[in-house]
């Protein structure tokens, strides 16, 4: 961990004097690291609490304050738009669950603007996905080109630009993750059963329970971000784990064991404990080192040097038969023609074979390259 990140972590833990005596270049490095980890609003909030913000050089302090003010201003527009969307889903009688950053912003963070996010993640049951798309389309959202298929992807991003030029993005999910090894650890029905409600701008929003939210956060950090040590995601874990009751901690542990994700959960919480002082359940103490506590297909996702082909191999092992494995490979190699036309800027069907060949040729190197 770099010295700038160590200072930021100390500040996020609420330790006073984390930046005392640093030269100007060190403050600039801290600002860059806070930007990279998306914790500038959190850092401002913590520095206000310890009275340390005044110790920052004026120019760097101004950049930090501007970032926090910008996030707070964005939050006003985001809250209004989210309320409008939730009202539209309710009117259409489509049950929807708020996921990830947006759900956490309104439930575990002291203020929603402390949790930056680029989109709003929504989860629906698979049977409701078509109606959910209709709701988003009627609300002025357009689907973006994305690879699709029964196995390769379980989400679609929708964008809307309002009259003032503000961009809103909604990520519609009908499974909790795209990688096969993680996609069915929870079904939407499982999450709806234990969901709780939070008020957002006068509208009631459904979000996962604290236990489910912590499991999802642990899994997402690995399934989509390959053991990332991004401080914002670790702060999510820090807040969620810190609020668990004894019974919730036991439920969390039982579900982690049942799903074969104990080591994945332990890894995330151990990083949060190391950097942010997170209170970790005692039973997780040895789990991070337990190689047999994570199922074989998931193991590849804990490797930061895993190639795309390694992750594909993990997904193939997670599938039950050769027919479904062949289908996953086919969906990766040959996305729907609409996607090929949209991403290539071409529309002539006669060019489709050439577009697929170019995709495979270009993708081969990327799939075998180390990150």
mmCIF file of C-alpha atoms in Angstrom:
data_model
loop_
_atom_site.group_PDB
_atom_site.id
_atom_site.type_symbol
_atom_site.label_atom_id
_atom_site.label_comp_id
_atom_site.label_asym_id
_atom_site.label_seq_id
_atom_site.Cartn_x
_atom_site.Cartn_y
_atom_site.Cartn_z
ATOM 1 C CA UNK A 1 0.000 0.000 0.000
ATOM 2 C CA UNK A 2 1.375 3.417 -0.961
ATOM 3 C CA UNK A 3 2.073 6.066 1.697
ATOM 4 C CA UNK A 4 -0.749 8.235 0.279
ATOM 5 C CA UNK A 5 -3.212 5.364 0.659
ATOM 6 C CA UNK A 6 -1.988 4.689 4.209
ATOM 7 C CA UNK A 7 -2.676 8.316 5.151
ATOM 8 C CA UNK A 8 -6.129 8.191 3.534
ATOM 9 C CA UNK A 9 -6.984 4.968 5.365
ATOM 10 C CA UNK A 10 -5.921 6.510 8.677
ATOM 11 C CA UNK A 11 -8.175 9.496 7.984
ATOM 12 C CA UNK A 12 -11.089 7.243 7.001
ATOM 13 C CA UNK A 13 -10.607 5.389 10.293
ATOM 14 C CA UNK A 14 -11.118 8.754 12.011
ATOM 15 C CA UNK A 15 -7.544 9.091 13.271
ATOM 16 C CA UNK A 16 -6.575 12.745 13.777
ATOM 17 C CA UNK A 17 -3.312 14.094 12.400
ATOM 18 C CA UNK A 18 -3.061 11.623 9.525
ATOM 19 C CA UNK A 19 -1.646 14.300 7.200
ATOM 20 C CA UNK A 20 0.265 16.412 9.707
ATOM 21 C CA UNK A 21 3.651 17.653 8.501
ATOM 22 C CA UNK A 22 3.372 16.353 4.943
ATOM 23 C CA UNK A 23 4.993 18.358 2.102
ATOM 24 C CA UNK A 24 2.841 19.744 -0.737
ATOM 25 C CA UNK A 25 3.673 16.894 -3.196
ATOM 26 C CA UNK A 26 2.459 14.386 -0.601
ATOM 27 C CA UNK A 27 -0.905 16.181 -0.335
ATOM 28 C CA UNK A 28 -1.196 16.147 -4.117
ATOM 29 C CA UNK A 29 -0.485 12.407 -4.114
ATOM 30 C CA UNK A 30 -3.171 11.929 -1.466
ATOM 31 C CA UNK A 31 -5.677 13.857 -3.576
ATOM 32 C CA UNK A 32 -4.819 11.706 -6.611
ATOM 33 C CA UNK A 33 -5.197 8.514 -4.565
ATOM 34 C CA UNK A 34 -8.524 9.672 -3.100
ATOM 35 C CA UNK A 35 -9.731 10.404 -6.642
ATOM 36 C CA UNK A 36 -8.608 6.997 -7.876
ATOM 37 C CA UNK A 37 -10.359 5.250 -4.967
ATOM 38 C CA UNK A 38 -13.473 7.492 -5.287
ATOM 39 C CA UNK A 39 -13.395 8.521 -1.621
ATOM 40 C CA UNK A 40 -12.997 12.311 -1.910
ATOM 41 C CA UNK A 41 -16.416 13.081 -0.352
ATOM 42 C CA UNK A 42 -15.760 10.573 2.451
ATOM 43 C CA UNK A 43 -12.330 12.048 3.055
ATOM 44 C CA UNK A 44 -13.748 15.587 3.347
ATOM 45 C CA UNK A 45 -16.392 14.350 5.784
ATOM 46 C CA UNK A 46 -13.799 12.557 7.933
ATOM 47 C CA UNK A 47 -11.372 15.514 7.862
ATOM 48 C CA UNK A 48 -14.172 17.802 9.030
ATOM 49 C CA UNK A 49 -14.784 15.415 11.913
ATOM 50 C CA UNK A 50 -11.139 15.407 13.052
ATOM 51 C CA UNK A 51 -10.639 19.153 12.355
ATOM 52 C CA UNK A 52 -7.745 18.260 10.028
ATOM 53 C CA UNK A 53 -9.042 19.792 6.808
ATOM 54 C CA UNK A 54 -7.384 23.145 7.594
ATOM 55 C CA UNK A 55 -3.983 21.426 7.530
ATOM 56 C CA UNK A 56 -4.318 20.819 3.787
ATOM 57 C CA UNK A 57 -2.691 23.376 1.447
ATOM 58 C CA UNK A 58 -5.303 25.796 0.109
ATOM 59 C CA UNK A 59 -5.204 24.701 -3.545
ATOM 60 C CA UNK A 60 -5.429 20.993 -2.760
ATOM 61 C CA UNK A 61 -8.080 21.606 -0.097
ATOM 62 C CA UNK A 62 -10.156 23.552 -2.612
ATOM 63 C CA UNK A 63 -10.001 20.674 -5.124
ATOM 64 C CA UNK A 64 -11.126 18.265 -2.411
ATOM 65 C CA UNK A 65 -13.997 20.506 -1.310
ATOM 66 C CA UNK A 66 -15.093 21.122 -4.900
ATOM 67 C CA UNK A 67 -15.283 17.374 -5.503
ATOM 68 C CA UNK A 68 -17.436 16.884 -2.418
ATOM 69 C CA UNK A 69 -19.692 19.818 -3.337
ATOM 70 C CA UNK A 70 -20.065 18.474 -6.864
ATOM 71 C CA UNK A 71 -21.109 15.062 -5.540
ATOM 72 C CA UNK A 72 -23.642 16.680 -3.196
ATOM 73 C CA UNK A 73 -25.111 18.664 -6.106
ATOM 74 C CA UNK A 74 -25.304 15.521 -8.242
ATOM 75 C CA UNK A 75 -27.135 13.783 -5.426
ATOM 76 C CA UNK A 76 -30.017 16.278 -5.608
ATOM 77 C CA UNK A 77 -30.638 15.410 -9.265
ATOM 78 C CA UNK A 78 -30.040 11.686 -8.693
ATOM 79 C CA UNK A 79 -32.563 11.528 -5.860
ATOM 80 C CA UNK A 80 -35.263 13.239 -7.931
ATOM 81 C CA UNK A 81 -34.644 10.942 -10.900
ATOM 82 C CA UNK A 82 -34.618 7.841 -8.741
ATOM 83 C CA UNK A 83 -37.907 8.850 -7.126
ATOM 84 C CA UNK A 84 -39.400 9.349 -10.595
ATOM 85 C CA UNK A 85 -38.219 5.887 -11.691
ATOM 86 C CA UNK A 86 -39.425 4.107 -8.563
ATOM 87 C CA UNK A 87 -42.833 5.745 -8.971
ATOM 88 C CA UNK A 88 -42.979 4.513 -12.584
ATOM 89 C CA UNK A 89 -42.120 0.942 -11.557
ATOM 90 C CA UNK A 90 -44.731 1.022 -8.813
ATOM 91 C CA UNK A 91 -47.375 2.313 -11.238
ATOM 92 C CA UNK A 92 -46.549 -0.525 -13.646
ATOM 93 C CA UNK A 93 -46.669 -3.032 -10.762
ATOM 94 C CA UNK A 94 -43.144 -4.271 -11.485
ATOM 95 C CA UNK A 95 -41.352 -5.161 -8.223
ATOM 96 C CA UNK A 96 -37.825 -3.735 -8.294
ATOM 97 C CA UNK A 97 -34.935 -3.946 -5.832
ATOM 98 C CA UNK A 98 -32.328 -1.202 -5.528
ATOM 99 C CA UNK A 99 -28.818 -2.714 -5.472
ATOM 100 C CA UNK A 100 -25.176 -1.844 -4.774
ATOM 101 C CA UNK A 101 -24.106 1.787 -4.444
ATOM 102 C CA UNK A 102 -27.522 3.424 -4.563
ATOM 103 C CA UNK A 103 -28.989 1.031 -1.988
ATOM 104 C CA UNK A 104 -26.014 1.554 0.331
ATOM 105 C CA UNK A 105 -26.021 5.333 -0.139
ATOM 106 C CA UNK A 106 -29.538 5.560 1.310
ATOM 107 C CA UNK A 107 -29.149 2.949 4.037
ATOM 108 C CA UNK A 108 -25.676 2.737 5.641
ATOM 109 C CA UNK A 109 -23.923 6.002 4.705
ATOM 110 C CA UNK A 110 -24.523 9.083 6.898
ATOM 111 C CA UNK A 111 -25.377 11.093 3.765
ATOM 112 C CA UNK A 112 -26.135 9.691 0.260
ATOM 113 C CA UNK A 113 -23.625 12.030 -1.428
ATOM 114 C CA UNK A 114 -20.796 10.348 0.489
ATOM 115 C CA UNK A 115 -21.251 7.276 -1.754
ATOM 116 C CA UNK A 116 -20.307 8.258 -5.352
ATOM 117 C CA UNK A 117 -21.784 6.130 -8.116
ATOM 118 C CA UNK A 118 -22.025 6.301 -11.872
ATOM 119 C CA UNK A 119 -25.303 4.439 -12.299
ATOM 120 C CA UNK A 120 -28.299 3.054 -10.467
ATOM 121 C CA UNK A 121 -28.464 -0.737 -10.225
ATOM 122 C CA UNK A 122 -31.948 -2.261 -10.320
ATOM 123 C CA UNK A 123 -32.808 -5.946 -9.904
ATOM 124 C CA UNK A 124 -36.025 -7.585 -11.123
ATOM 125 C CA UNK A 125 -37.193 -11.156 -11.386
ATOM 126 C CA UNK A 126 -36.392 -12.770 -14.730
ATOM 127 C CA UNK A 127 -40.080 -13.006 -15.594
ATOM 128 C CA UNK A 128 -40.414 -9.235 -15.088
ATOM 129 C CA UNK A 129 -37.384 -8.218 -17.180
ATOM 130 C CA UNK A 130 -39.443 -7.437 -20.292
ATOM 131 C CA UNK A 131 -41.893 -5.235 -18.414
ATOM 132 C CA UNK A 132 -39.014 -3.516 -16.611
ATOM 133 C CA UNK A 133 -37.478 -2.641 -19.987
ATOM 134 C CA UNK A 134 -40.804 -1.144 -21.026
ATOM 135 C CA UNK A 135 -40.887 1.006 -17.875
ATOM 136 C CA UNK A 136 -37.390 2.335 -18.540
ATOM 137 C CA UNK A 137 -38.177 3.019 -22.197
ATOM 138 C CA UNK A 138 -41.366 4.892 -21.261
ATOM 139 C CA UNK A 139 -39.318 6.914 -18.762
ATOM 140 C CA UNK A 140 -37.070 8.128 -21.569
ATOM 141 C CA UNK A 141 -34.185 5.660 -21.246
ATOM 142 C CA UNK A 142 -32.462 4.049 -24.230
ATOM 143 C CA UNK A 143 -30.745 0.670 -24.121
ATOM 144 C CA UNK A 144 -27.006 0.745 -24.832
ATOM 145 C CA UNK A 145 -25.341 -1.889 -27.042
ATOM 146 C CA UNK A 146 -24.265 -4.796 -24.847
ATOM 147 C CA UNK A 147 -23.313 -8.382 -25.394
ATOM 148 C CA UNK A 148 -26.296 -10.560 -24.566
ATOM 149 C CA UNK A 149 -27.288 -14.179 -24.269
ATOM 150 C CA UNK A 150 -28.854 -16.667 -21.891
ATOM 151 C CA UNK A 151 -25.524 -17.364 -20.170
ATOM 152 C CA UNK A 152 -23.071 -14.599 -21.031
ATOM 153 C CA UNK A 153 -24.896 -11.617 -19.513
ATOM 154 C CA UNK A 154 -27.789 -10.952 -17.165
ATOM 155 C CA UNK A 155 -27.987 -7.173 -17.294
ATOM 156 C CA UNK A 156 -28.579 -4.228 -19.624
ATOM 157 C CA UNK A 157 -27.533 -0.593 -19.255
ATOM 158 C CA UNK A 158 -30.047 2.157 -20.076
ATOM 159 C CA UNK A 159 -29.163 5.837 -20.506
ATOM 160 C CA UNK A 160 -31.137 9.079 -20.425
ATOM 161 C CA UNK A 161 -29.948 12.620 -21.097
ATOM 162 C CA UNK A 162 -32.288 15.272 -19.693
ATOM 163 C CA UNK A 163 -33.000 18.742 -21.101
ATOM 164 C CA UNK A 164 -30.154 20.214 -19.027
ATOM 165 C CA UNK A 165 -27.679 17.704 -20.435
ATOM 166 C CA UNK A 166 -27.462 15.622 -17.256
ATOM 167 C CA UNK A 167 -26.729 11.942 -17.870
ATOM 168 C CA UNK A 168 -28.561 9.221 -15.958
ATOM 169 C CA UNK A 169 -27.630 5.541 -16.212
ATOM 170 C CA UNK A 170 -29.645 2.562 -14.997
ATOM 171 C CA UNK A 171 -28.189 -0.923 -14.944
ATOM 172 C CA UNK A 172 -31.074 -3.394 -15.088
ATOM 173 C CA UNK A 173 -30.237 -6.856 -13.690
ATOM 174 C CA UNK A 174 -32.260 -10.058 -13.606
ATOM 175 C CA UNK A 175 -29.493 -12.058 -11.897
ATOM 176 C CA UNK A 176 -27.054 -10.837 -9.256
ATOM 177 C CA UNK A 177 -23.915 -11.239 -11.415
ATOM 178 C CA UNK A 178 -22.789 -12.163 -14.920
ATOM 179 C CA UNK A 179 -20.121 -14.801 -14.146
ATOM 180 C CA UNK A 180 -21.736 -18.229 -14.098
ATOM 181 C CA UNK A 181 -20.031 -19.195 -10.844
ATOM 182 C CA UNK A 182 -21.766 -16.322 -9.015
ATOM 183 C CA UNK A 183 -24.958 -15.667 -10.995
ATOM 184 C CA UNK A 184 -27.254 -17.952 -9.007
ATOM 185 C CA UNK A 185 -25.814 -17.706 -5.480
ATOM 186 C CA UNK A 186 -28.958 -15.683 -4.738
ATOM 187 C CA UNK A 187 -32.054 -15.533 -6.910
ATOM 188 C CA UNK A 188 -34.022 -12.280 -7.143
ATOM 189 C CA UNK A 189 -36.771 -14.068 -5.221
ATOM 190 C CA UNK A 190 -34.356 -14.801 -2.361
ATOM 191 C CA UNK A 191 -33.490 -11.115 -2.096
ATOM 192 C CA UNK A 192 -37.088 -9.915 -2.330
ATOM 193 C CA UNK A 193 -38.088 -12.286 0.476
ATOM 194 C CA UNK A 194 -35.754 -10.666 3.002
ATOM 195 C CA UNK A 195 -35.775 -7.120 1.519
ATOM 196 C CA UNK A 196 -36.320 -4.015 3.625
ATOM 197 C CA UNK A 197 -37.662 -0.578 2.685
ATOM 198 C CA UNK A 198 -35.994 2.839 2.818
ATOM 199 C CA UNK A 199 -37.565 6.226 1.969
ATOM 200 C CA UNK A 200 -36.027 8.082 -0.981
ATOM 201 C CA UNK A 201 -37.486 11.471 -1.757
ATOM 202 C CA UNK A 202 -40.919 10.544 -0.463
ATOM 203 C CA UNK A 203 -40.933 7.189 -2.276
ATOM 204 C CA UNK A 204 -40.394 3.803 -0.631
ATOM 205 C CA UNK A 205 -37.546 1.774 -2.146
ATOM 206 C CA UNK A 206 -36.890 -1.936 -1.663
ATOM 207 C CA UNK A 207 -33.256 -2.831 -0.844
ATOM 208 C CA UNK A 208 -31.496 -6.038 0.285
ATOM 209 C CA UNK A 209 -31.307 -6.764 3.992
ATOM 210 C CA UNK A 210 -28.013 -5.876 5.686
ATOM 211 C CA UNK A 211 -26.872 -9.519 5.663
ATOM 212 C CA UNK A 212 -27.711 -9.972 1.977
ATOM 213 C CA UNK A 213 -26.152 -6.620 1.103
ATOM 214 C CA UNK A 214 -22.879 -7.617 2.806
ATOM 215 C CA UNK A 215 -22.797 -10.942 0.964
ATOM 216 C CA UNK A 216 -23.509 -9.216 -2.350
ATOM 217 C CA UNK A 217 -20.791 -6.632 -1.699
ATOM 218 C CA UNK A 218 -18.242 -9.350 -0.863
ATOM 219 C CA UNK A 219 -19.162 -11.343 -3.974
ATOM 220 C CA UNK A 220 -19.305 -8.347 -6.338
ATOM 221 C CA UNK A 221 -15.799 -7.179 -5.374
ATOM 222 C CA UNK A 222 -14.480 -10.526 -6.574
ATOM 223 C CA UNK A 223 -16.868 -11.617 -9.345
ATOM 224 C CA UNK A 224 -16.694 -8.377 -11.328
ATOM 225 C CA UNK A 225 -13.534 -6.714 -9.979
ATOM 226 C CA UNK A 226 -11.197 -9.633 -9.240
ATOM 227 C CA UNK A 227 -10.175 -8.976 -5.631
ATOM 228 C CA UNK A 228 -9.908 -5.210 -6.083
ATOM 229 C CA UNK A 229 -8.676 -3.230 -3.065
ATOM 230 C CA UNK A 230 -10.679 -0.155 -4.108
ATOM 231 C CA UNK A 231 -11.272 1.785 -0.896
ATOM 232 C CA UNK A 232 -14.860 2.733 -1.697
ATOM 233 C CA UNK A 233 -15.877 -0.913 -2.011
ATOM 234 C CA UNK A 234 -13.974 -1.727 1.182
ATOM 235 C CA UNK A 235 -15.748 1.131 2.975
ATOM 236 C CA UNK A 236 -19.058 -0.423 1.878
ATOM 237 C CA UNK A 237 -17.965 -3.632 3.615
ATOM 238 C CA UNK A 238 -16.777 -1.649 6.631
ATOM 239 C CA UNK A 239 -20.157 0.015 7.172
ATOM 240 C CA UNK A 240 -22.197 -3.118 6.483
ATOM 241 C CA UNK A 241 -20.115 -5.431 8.698
ATOM 242 C CA UNK A 242 -19.890 -2.850 11.477
ATOM 243 C CA UNK A 243 -23.680 -2.771 11.801
ATOM 244 C CA UNK A 244 -24.279 -6.533 12.023
ATOM 245 C CA UNK A 245 -25.992 -7.846 15.127
ATOM 246 C CA UNK A 246 -24.868 -11.154 16.611
ATOM 247 C CA UNK A 247 -27.683 -13.040 14.936
ATOM 248 C CA UNK A 248 -27.019 -11.309 11.603
ATOM 249 C CA UNK A 249 -23.320 -12.217 11.805
ATOM 250 C CA UNK A 250 -24.285 -15.846 12.380
ATOM 251 C CA UNK A 251 -26.685 -15.748 9.420
ATOM 252 C CA UNK A 252 -23.974 -14.171 7.264
ATOM 253 C CA UNK A 253 -21.532 -16.931 8.194
ATOM 254 C CA UNK A 254 -24.040 -19.695 7.555
ATOM 255 C CA UNK A 255 -24.920 -18.351 4.099
ATOM 256 C CA UNK A 256 -21.240 -17.898 3.203
ATOM 257 C CA UNK A 257 -20.556 -21.525 4.159
ATOM 258 C CA UNK A 258 -23.626 -22.814 2.310
ATOM 259 C CA UNK A 259 -22.667 -20.994 -0.895
ATOM 260 C CA UNK A 260 -18.982 -21.957 -0.697
ATOM 261 C CA UNK A 261 -17.922 -18.307 -0.463
ATOM 262 C CA UNK A 262 -16.439 -18.168 3.044
ATOM 263 C CA UNK A 263 -12.925 -17.414 1.788
ATOM 264 C CA UNK A 264 -14.238 -14.771 -0.622
ATOM 265 C CA UNK A 265 -16.125 -13.024 2.184
ATOM 266 C CA UNK A 266 -13.173 -13.390 4.551
ATOM 267 C CA UNK A 267 -10.805 -11.899 1.990
ATOM 268 C CA UNK A 268 -12.909 -8.761 1.553
ATOM 269 C CA UNK A 269 -13.487 -8.291 5.267
ATOM 270 C CA UNK A 270 -9.823 -8.886 6.102
ATOM 271 C CA UNK A 271 -8.836 -6.144 3.640
ATOM 272 C CA UNK A 272 -11.429 -3.839 5.192
ATOM 273 C CA UNK A 273 -10.121 -4.656 8.677
ATOM 274 C CA UNK A 274 -6.518 -4.042 7.635
ATOM 275 C CA UNK A 275 -7.212 -0.695 5.977
ATOM 276 C CA UNK A 276 -10.256 0.639 7.809
ATOM 277 C CA UNK A 277 -10.318 -1.120 11.163
ATOM 278 C CA UNK A 278 -13.474 -3.064 10.352
ATOM 279 C CA UNK A 279 -14.822 -5.290 13.096
ATOM 280 C CA UNK A 280 -14.593 -8.808 11.659
ATOM 281 C CA UNK A 281 -16.537 -11.796 13.088
ATOM 282 C CA UNK A 282 -14.181 -14.088 15.013
ATOM 283 C CA UNK A 283 -15.101 -17.171 12.978
ATOM 284 C CA UNK A 284 -13.664 -15.544 9.850
ATOM 285 C CA UNK A 285 -10.194 -15.403 11.384
ATOM 286 C CA UNK A 286 -8.747 -18.423 9.576
ATOM 287 C CA UNK A 287 -11.141 -18.528 6.632
ATOM 288 C CA UNK A 288 -9.105 -16.234 4.389
ATOM 289 C CA UNK A 289 -6.360 -18.874 4.305
ATOM 290 C CA UNK A 290 -8.701 -21.821 3.838
ATOM 291 C CA UNK A 291 -8.235 -22.867 0.227
ATOM 292 C CA UNK A 292 -11.040 -25.402 0.426
ATOM 293 C CA UNK A 293 -13.477 -22.734 1.652
ATOM 294 C CA UNK A 294 -13.988 -21.387 -1.869
ATOM 295 C CA UNK A 295 -15.448 -23.484 -4.650
ATOM 296 C CA UNK A 296 -13.121 -24.342 -7.520
ATOM 297 C CA UNK A 297 -14.846 -22.268 -10.254
ATOM 298 C CA UNK A 298 -14.726 -19.173 -8.035
ATOM 299 C CA UNK A 299 -11.046 -19.531 -7.194
ATOM 300 C CA UNK A 300 -9.908 -17.907 -10.456
ATOM 301 C CA UNK A 301 -11.791 -14.717 -9.582
ATOM 302 C CA UNK A 302 -9.623 -14.229 -6.491
ATOM 303 C CA UNK A 303 -6.517 -13.981 -8.710
ATOM 304 C CA UNK A 304 -5.676 -10.442 -9.729
ATOM 305 C CA UNK A 305 -3.496 -11.779 -12.545
ATOM 306 C CA UNK A 306 -6.264 -13.960 -14.005
ATOM 307 C CA UNK A 307 -6.653 -13.698 -17.772
ATOM 308 C CA UNK A 308 -10.051 -13.515 -19.432
ATOM 309 C CA UNK A 309 -9.541 -17.065 -20.657
ATOM 310 C CA UNK A 310 -8.948 -18.221 -17.061
ATOM 311 C CA UNK A 311 -12.258 -16.689 -16.019
ATOM 312 C CA UNK A 312 -14.006 -18.294 -18.987
ATOM 313 C CA UNK A 313 -12.565 -21.663 -17.952
ATOM 314 C CA UNK A 314 -13.912 -21.101 -14.429
ATOM 315 C CA UNK A 315 -17.373 -20.347 -15.805
ATOM 316 C CA UNK A 316 -17.258 -23.442 -18.022
ATOM 317 C CA UNK A 317 -16.450 -25.594 -14.979
ATOM 318 C CA UNK A 318 -19.412 -24.088 -13.146
ATOM 319 C CA UNK A 319 -21.872 -25.171 -15.858
ATOM 320 C CA UNK A 320 -23.581 -28.560 -15.502
ATOM 321 C CA UNK A 321 -23.078 -30.075 -18.964
ATOM 322 C CA UNK A 322 -21.229 -29.788 -22.266
ATOM 323 C CA UNK A 323 -24.259 -28.431 -24.078
ATOM 324 C CA UNK A 324 -24.432 -25.352 -21.843
ATOM 325 C CA UNK A 325 -20.643 -24.952 -22.016
ATOM 326 C CA UNK A 326 -20.778 -24.922 -25.801
ATOM 327 C CA UNK A 327 -23.555 -22.362 -25.640
ATOM 328 C CA UNK A 328 -21.503 -20.029 -23.405
ATOM 329 C CA UNK A 329 -18.526 -20.184 -25.769
ATOM 330 C CA UNK A 330 -20.825 -19.531 -28.735
ATOM 331 C CA UNK A 331 -22.393 -16.512 -27.011
ATOM 332 C CA UNK A 332 -18.948 -15.055 -26.348
ATOM 333 C CA UNK A 333 -17.796 -15.589 -29.935
ATOM 334 C CA UNK A 334 -20.988 -14.663 -31.752
ATOM 335 C CA UNK A 335 -23.061 -11.927 -30.063
ATOM 336 C CA UNK A 336 -26.400 -11.026 -31.665
ATOM 337 C CA UNK A 337 -26.119 -9.245 -35.041
ATOM 338 C CA UNK A 338 -27.711 -6.089 -33.575
ATOM 339 C CA UNK A 339 -24.778 -5.789 -31.178
ATOM 340 C CA UNK A 340 -22.245 -6.290 -33.958
ATOM 341 C CA UNK A 341 -23.864 -3.616 -36.119
ATOM 342 C CA UNK A 342 -24.153 -1.141 -33.224
ATOM 343 C CA UNK A 343 -20.530 -1.514 -32.112
ATOM 344 C CA UNK A 344 -19.036 -1.515 -35.602
ATOM 345 C CA UNK A 345 -21.102 1.267 -37.137
ATOM 346 C CA UNK A 346 -21.997 -1.039 -40.039
ATOM 347 C CA UNK A 347 -25.466 -2.227 -41.024
ATOM 348 C CA UNK A 348 -24.900 -4.353 -44.136
ATOM 349 C CA UNK A 349 -25.798 -8.005 -43.359
ATOM 350 C CA UNK A 350 -23.278 -9.143 -45.987
ATOM 351 C CA UNK A 351 -20.500 -7.825 -43.734
ATOM 352 C CA UNK A 352 -21.599 -9.805 -40.675
ATOM 353 C CA UNK A 353 -19.213 -12.799 -41.230
ATOM 354 C CA UNK A 354 -16.295 -10.400 -41.588
ATOM 355 C CA UNK A 355 -17.332 -8.560 -38.427
ATOM 356 C CA UNK A 356 -17.350 -11.810 -36.484
ATOM 357 C CA UNK A 357 -13.947 -12.803 -37.856
ATOM 358 C CA UNK A 358 -12.494 -9.437 -36.895
ATOM 359 C CA UNK A 359 -14.001 -9.742 -33.412
ATOM 360 C CA UNK A 360 -12.467 -13.187 -32.885
ATOM 361 C CA UNK A 361 -9.061 -12.143 -34.233
ATOM 362 C CA UNK A 362 -8.881 -9.025 -32.081
ATOM 363 C CA UNK A 363 -10.318 -10.719 -29.023
ATOM 364 C CA UNK A 364 -7.910 -13.646 -29.007
ATOM 365 C CA UNK A 365 -4.969 -11.532 -27.828
ATOM 366 C CA UNK A 366 -7.067 -9.766 -25.199
ATOM 367 C CA UNK A 367 -8.382 -13.041 -23.813
ATOM 368 C CA UNK A 368 -4.877 -14.435 -23.270
ATOM 369 C CA UNK A 369 -3.226 -11.229 -22.053
ATOM 370 C CA UNK A 370 -2.340 -10.831 -18.371
ATOM 371 C CA UNK A 371 -3.998 -7.806 -16.757
#
